[in-house]
Coordinates of C-alpha atoms in Angstrom, one line a residue:
X1 CA -6.3 13.6 0.5
X2 CA -2.6 13.6 1.3
X3 CA -2.6 9.8 1.6
X4 CA -4.8 9.0 -1.4
X5 CA -3.3 7.4 -4.4
X6 CA -3.2 9.2 -7.7
X7 CA -6.2 8.4 -9.7
X8 CA -8.9 9.6 -12.1
X9 CA -11.9 11.5 -11.1
X10 CA -15.2 9.8 -12.1
X11 CA -17.0 12.0 -14.6
X12 CA -20.2 11.7 -12.4
X13 CA -20.8 12.0 -8.7
X14 CA -21.6 8.3 -8.0
X15 CA -21.9 8.7 -4.2
X16 CA -24.5 11.4 -4.8
X17 CA -26.6 9.1 -7.0
X18 CA -25.6 10.5 -10.4
X19 CA -25.4 8.2 -13.4
X20 CA -22.7 7.9 -16.1
X21 CA -23.3 9.1 -19.6
X22 CA -25.4 6.7 -21.8
X23 CA -23.4 3.8 -23.1
X24 CA -23.9 0.4 -24.7
X25 CA -26.2 -1.2 -22.1
X26 CA -29.2 -1.6 -24.5
X27 CA -27.0 -3.2 -27.1
X28 CA -25.6 -5.6 -24.4
X29 CA -29.1 -6.5 -23.4
X30 CA -30.1 -7.3 -26.9
X31 CA -27.0 -9.2 -28.0
X32 CA -25.4 -10.5 -24.8
X33 CA -21.7 -10.2 -24.0
X34 CA -18.4 -11.9 -23.8
X35 CA -15.8 -11.1 -21.1
X36 CA -12.3 -12.1 -22.2
X37 CA -10.0 -12.3 -19.2
X38 CA -7.0 -13.4 -21.2
X39 CA -4.5 -16.1 -20.3
X40 CA -3.8 -14.6 -16.9
X41 CA -2.9 -15.7 -13.4
X42 CA -5.4 -17.0 -10.9
X43 CA -5.3 -13.7 -9.0
X44 CA -6.0 -11.7 -12.2
X45 CA -8.9 -14.0 -13.0
X46 CA -10.4 -13.7 -9.5
X47 CA -10.3 -9.9 -9.4
X48 CA -11.2 -9.6 -13.1
X49 CA -14.4 -11.5 -12.5
X50 CA -15.8 -8.2 -11.1
X51 CA -16.4 -7.2 -14.7
X52 CA -18.6 -10.3 -15.0
X53 CA -20.5 -9.2 -11.9
X54 CA -21.1 -5.9 -13.6
X55 CA -22.1 -7.3 -16.9
X56 CA -24.4 -9.9 -15.3
X57 CA -26.5 -7.1 -13.7
X58 CA -27.8 -6.0 -17.1
X59 CA -28.5 -9.5 -18.4
X60 CA -30.1 -11.1 -15.4
X61 CA -31.5 -14.6 -16.0
X62 CA -29.4 -15.1 -19.1
X63 CA -27.4 -18.4 -18.8
X64 CA -23.6 -17.9 -18.5
X65 CA -20.8 -20.2 -19.6
X66 CA -17.1 -20.2 -18.6
X67 CA -14.3 -21.8 -20.6
X68 CA -10.7 -22.0 -19.5
X69 CA -8.3 -23.7 -17.1
X70 CA -10.2 -23.1 -13.9
X71 CA -13.5 -24.8 -14.7
X72 CA -13.5 -26.8 -11.4
X73 CA -13.0 -23.6 -9.4
X74 CA -15.7 -21.8 -11.3
X75 CA -18.2 -24.4 -10.3
X76 CA -17.8 -23.1 -6.7
X77 CA -18.4 -19.5 -7.8
X78 CA -21.3 -17.5 -6.6
X79 CA -21.9 -16.4 -10.2
X80 CA -23.9 -19.4 -11.7
X81 CA -22.0 -20.5 -14.7
X82 CA -21.7 -23.7 -16.7
X83 CA -18.1 -24.6 -17.2
X84 CA -15.9 -26.3 -19.8
X85 CA -12.3 -27.0 -18.9
X86 CA -9.4 -26.3 -21.3
X87 CA -5.8 -26.9 -20.3
X88 CA -4.7 -23.9 -22.3
X89 CA -6.2 -20.7 -23.7
X90 CA -7.9 -17.6 -22.1
X91 CA -10.4 -17.4 -19.3
X92 CA -13.7 -16.5 -21.0
X93 CA -17.2 -15.9 -19.6
X94 CA -20.0 -15.3 -21.9
X95 CA -23.8 -15.3 -22.4
X96 CA -25.3 -18.1 -24.4
X97 CA -26.3 -15.7 -27.2
X98 CA -25.1 -15.0 -30.8
X99 CA -23.0 -12.1 -31.7
X100 CA -22.2 -10.8 -28.2
X101 CA -20.5 -7.6 -27.4
X102 CA -16.9 -8.3 -26.4
X103 CA -15.2 -6.8 -23.3
X104 CA -11.5 -7.3 -22.8
X105 CA -10.5 -7.2 -19.1
X106 CA -7.0 -5.9 -18.5
X107 CA -5.8 -5.1 -14.9
X108 CA -3.1 -2.7 -16.0
X109 CA -5.6 -0.4 -17.8
X110 CA -7.8 0.3 -14.8
X111 CA -7.0 3.5 -12.8
X112 CA -7.9 4.2 -9.3
X113 CA -11.3 5.9 -9.5
X114 CA -11.9 8.9 -7.3
X115 CA -15.4 10.1 -6.6
X116 CA -15.6 13.7 -5.5
X117 CA -17.9 14.0 -2.4
X118 CA -17.1 17.6 -1.4
X119 CA -14.4 20.2 -1.2
X120 CA -11.1 18.5 -0.7
X121 CA -12.8 15.1 -0.1
X122 CA -12.9 12.1 -2.3
X123 CA -14.1 8.5 -2.1
X124 CA -11.3 6.3 -3.2
X125 CA -12.0 3.1 -5.2
X126 CA -8.5 1.6 -5.2
X127 CA -9.0 -2.1 -5.0
X128 CA -8.8 -3.8 -8.5
X129 CA -12.3 -5.4 -8.3
X130 CA -14.0 -2.0 -7.9
X131 CA -11.8 -0.5 -10.6
X132 CA -13.0 -3.2 -13.1
X133 CA -16.6 -2.8 -12.0
X134 CA -16.6 1.0 -12.4
X135 CA -15.0 0.8 -15.8
X136 CA -17.7 -1.5 -17.0
X137 CA -20.4 0.7 -15.4
X138 CA -19.1 3.6 -17.5
X139 CA -19.0 1.6 -20.7
X140 CA -22.6 0.4 -20.1
X141 CA -23.7 3.9 -19.2
X142 CA -25.9 2.6 -16.5
X143 CA -25.6 3.0 -12.7
X144 CA -25.0 -0.4 -11.2
X145 CA -25.9 -1.6 -7.7
X146 CA -22.6 -2.5 -5.9
X147 CA -20.7 0.1 -3.9
X148 CA -17.7 -2.0 -2.8
X149 CA -16.1 -5.4 -3.2
X150 CA -17.9 -6.7 -6.3
X151 CA -15.6 -9.8 -6.8
X152 CA -17.7 -12.9 -6.7
X153 CA -17.4 -15.4 -3.7
X154 CA -16.4 -19.0 -3.8
X155 CA -18.6 -21.1 -1.6
X156 CA -17.9 -23.9 0.9
X157 CA -20.0 -25.9 3.3
X158 CA -17.0 -26.4 5.6
X159 CA -17.2 -24.8 9.1
X160 CA -14.2 -23.1 10.6
X161 CA -12.0 -25.1 12.9
X162 CA -10.8 -23.2 16.0
X163 CA -7.1 -22.2 15.9
X164 CA -6.6 -23.5 12.4
X165 CA -4.2 -21.3 10.5
X166 CA -3.3 -21.7 6.8
X167 CA 0.0 -20.3 5.4
X168 CA 0.1 -19.7 1.6
X169 CA 3.8 -20.0 1.1
X170 CA 3.7 -20.2 -2.7
X171 CA 6.7 -18.2 -3.9
X172 CA 5.9 -14.7 -5.2
X173 CA 8.0 -12.6 -7.5
X174 CA 10.9 -12.0 -7.2
X175 CA 11.3 -15.0 -5.0
X176 CA 14.4 -13.6 -3.1
X177 CA 12.3 -10.7 -1.7
X178 CA 9.4 -12.8 -0.4
X179 CA 8.7 -14.5 2.9
X180 CA 10.3 -17.9 2.9
X181 CA 9.0 -21.1 4.5
X182 CA 11.3 -20.5 7.5
X183 CA 9.7 -17.1 8.0
X184 CA 6.2 -18.6 8.0
X185 CA 7.5 -21.2 10.5
X186 CA 8.7 -18.3 12.7
X187 CA 5.2 -16.7 12.5
X188 CA 3.7 -20.1 13.6
X189 CA 6.1 -20.3 16.6
X190 CA 5.2 -16.7 17.5
X191 CA 1.5 -17.5 17.5
X192 CA 2.0 -20.6 19.6
X193 CA 3.9 -18.5 22.1
X194 CA 1.1 -15.9 22.3
X195 CA -1.8 -18.2 23.3
X196 CA -2.0 -21.7 24.8
X197 CA -4.4 -23.3 22.4
X198 CA -4.9 -26.4 20.3
X199 CA -3.2 -24.9 17.2
X200 CA -3.2 -26.5 13.8
X201 CA -1.3 -25.2 10.8
X202 CA -1.5 -26.1 7.1
X203 CA 1.2 -24.9 4.8
X204 CA 0.4 -24.6 1.1
X205 CA 3.5 -24.4 -1.1
X206 CA 5.0 -25.3 -4.5
X207 CA 6.5 -28.7 -5.2
X208 CA 9.9 -27.0 -5.8
X209 CA 10.1 -25.6 -2.3
X210 CA 12.4 -27.3 0.1
X211 CA 10.6 -27.5 3.5
X212 CA 13.2 -29.7 5.3
X213 CA 12.3 -29.6 9.0
X214 CA 11.3 -25.9 9.2
X215 CA 8.0 -26.7 10.9
X216 CA 9.5 -29.5 13.0
X217 CA 7.8 -29.6 16.4
X218 CA 4.7 -27.7 15.2
X219 CA 1.3 -29.3 14.5
X220 CA 1.7 -28.6 10.8
X221 CA 0.6 -30.4 7.6
X222 CA 2.2 -29.5 4.2
X223 CA 0.2 -29.4 0.9
X224 CA 2.2 -29.2 -2.3
X225 CA 0.3 -27.3 -5.1
X226 CA -3.3 -28.3 -4.3
X227 CA -5.7 -27.2 -7.0
X228 CA -7.5 -23.9 -6.4
X229 CA -11.0 -25.7 -6.2
X230 CA -9.6 -27.9 -3.4
X231 CA -8.3 -24.9 -1.5
X232 CA -11.8 -23.4 -1.1
X233 CA -12.7 -25.9 1.5
X234 CA -9.2 -25.7 3.1
X235 CA -9.6 -21.9 3.5
X236 CA -13.2 -22.2 4.8
X237 CA -11.9 -24.5 7.5
X238 CA -9.4 -21.8 8.7
X239 CA -9.9 -18.9 11.0
X240 CA -6.8 -17.2 9.7
X241 CA -4.9 -17.3 6.4
X242 CA -1.5 -15.6 6.0
X243 CA 0.0 -15.7 2.6
X244 CA 2.2 -14.2 -0.2
X245 CA 0.8 -11.8 -2.7
X246 CA -0.7 -14.6 -4.8
X247 CA -3.9 -15.8 -6.4
X248 CA -4.5 -18.4 -3.6
X249 CA -4.3 -15.7 -0.9
X250 CA -6.9 -13.7 -2.9
X251 CA -9.0 -16.8 -3.2
X252 CA -8.9 -17.2 0.6
X253 CA -10.3 -13.7 1.0
X254 CA -13.1 -14.5 -1.5
X255 CA -14.0 -17.9 0.2
X256 CA -17.4 -17.8 1.8
X257 CA -18.9 -20.3 4.2
X258 CA -22.6 -21.2 4.4
X259 CA -23.2 -18.7 7.2
X260 CA -21.7 -15.9 5.0
X261 CA -18.5 -15.7 6.9
X262 CA -14.9 -16.5 5.9
X263 CA -11.4 -16.5 7.2
X264 CA -9.4 -13.4 8.2
X265 CA -6.7 -13.0 5.5
X266 CA -3.4 -11.2 5.7
X267 CA -1.6 -10.7 2.5
X268 CA 2.2 -9.9 2.4
X269 CA 3.0 -7.4 -0.3
X270 CA 6.7 -6.7 -1.4
X271 CA 6.5 -5.3 -4.9
X272 CA 2.9 -4.7 -5.7
X273 CA 0.5 -2.0 -4.5
X274 CA -1.4 -3.5 -1.7
X275 CA -4.5 -1.3 -2.1
X276 CA -4.8 -2.4 -5.7
X277 CA -4.1 -6.1 -5.7
X278 CA -6.6 -6.9 -3.0
X279 CA -10.2 -8.0 -3.0
X280 CA -11.6 -5.0 -1.1
X281 CA -13.4 -7.3 1.4
X282 CA -13.3 -6.2 5.1
X283 CA -11.6 -9.4 6.1
X284 CA -8.7 -8.9 3.7
X285 CA -5.8 -7.1 5.3
X286 CA -2.2 -6.3 4.2
X287 CA 1.3 -6.0 5.4
X288 CA 3.3 -4.0 2.8
X289 CA 6.9 -3.0 2.4
X290 CA 7.8 0.7 2.0
X291 CA 8.2 0.1 -1.7
X292 CA 4.7 -1.4 -2.1
X293 CA 3.3 1.6 -0.2
X294 CA 5.1 4.0 -2.6
X295 CA 3.7 2.1 -5.5
X296 CA 0.2 2.3 -4.0
X297 CA 0.4 6.1 -3.6
X298 CA 1.8 6.6 -7.1
X299 CA -0.6 4.0 -8.5
X300 CA 2.1 2.4 -10.5
X301 CA 3.3 -1.1 -11.5
X302 CA 6.7 -2.3 -10.4
X303 CA 7.2 -3.6 -14.0
X304 CA 9.1 -0.6 -15.1
X305 CA 12.8 -0.4 -16.1
X306 CA 13.7 2.2 -13.5
X307 CA 12.1 0.3 -10.6
X308 CA 14.9 -2.3 -10.2
X309 CA 15.9 -4.4 -7.3
X310 CA 19.3 -2.7 -7.4
X311 CA 17.5 0.6 -6.6
X312 CA 14.6 -0.5 -4.5
X313 CA 15.5 -4.0 -3.3
X314 CA 16.0 -3.2 0.4
X315 CA 12.7 -1.3 0.5
X316 CA 10.9 -4.1 -1.2
X317 CA 12.3 -7.0 0.8
X318 CA 9.7 -8.7 3.0
X319 CA 12.5 -10.5 4.8
X320 CA 13.2 -7.3 6.7
X321 CA 9.7 -7.5 8.3
X322 CA 10.0 -9.4 11.6
X323 CA 7.9 -12.6 11.7
X324 CA 6.9 -11.5 15.3
X325 CA 5.2 -8.4 13.8
X326 CA 3.4 -10.5 11.2
X327 CA 2.2 -12.8 13.9
X328 CA 1.0 -10.0 16.2
X329 CA -0.9 -8.2 13.4
X330 CA -2.5 -11.5 12.2
X331 CA -3.5 -12.4 15.7
X332 CA -5.2 -9.0 16.1
X333 CA -7.1 -9.5 12.8
X334 CA -8.3 -12.9 14.0
X335 CA -9.4 -11.5 17.4
X336 CA -6.8 -13.5 19.4
X337 CA -5.2 -10.4 21.0

């Protein structure tokens, strides 16, 4: 309990098989639904799709349609949807029915859900996908089937390539507190120094990032801003992905190969609660600054006036984390140590 984040107790004992109070499930069955995920980032879309997982449980066999900027990616989604691409506008998933019930998906409105399982004991649902899922469960008033990690998967036929590591070096926010390309290069050199193996590295970064010769001498390829749909196959081909707290790193954790496996993923968290902004999948790990850990326990966003870089910058600076530590942790996650 001492290390659990602040949260809200579920009004029913879910782990004991209890159901929420009756809600709108019958109305949703009769009229269908629309999930408005807003004009949000890739990461918020991916984690917010857990609401779609929940809604889809009560309208099985009803065709679904997605419209928004990530239509190509949604064609790889384990939730079967028809997709229409728009270069602007919100991400919307809906049933092909008239007058559907609208659900607005907002990540900042979802608390950590705590399920009391005994005196002084709680089951903590802290990852954002499960927060979304349980919020919809209560709105529907119907006990749903998933107990953890309800975010949908993005499928690939690619097989893993031994010793292939992908670095997601897309700058986070604020950029000056994030791992830089030189830090990822230092992680690569540490990995190479640990094990004599046929290493191969792929670095995903933004076009505005100056790479220079940071990976000089390493077997590395650089991809500048590949589309998310293209990244699914890239992540499937990797045994390990290490990346900034970004949508692409979350996509890596949601990538699923034909055999049901996926890469081990290590996210680097500087100013966001690492237990919230994660997929909840067992292969998704985190390295978090002291500031990110404080935010996780308080269950707060860093987007508050009093949480400034002037006050918390040193505690939120990932550059203070030795690349050797990141490499050691990532190697253990991948089973190389």
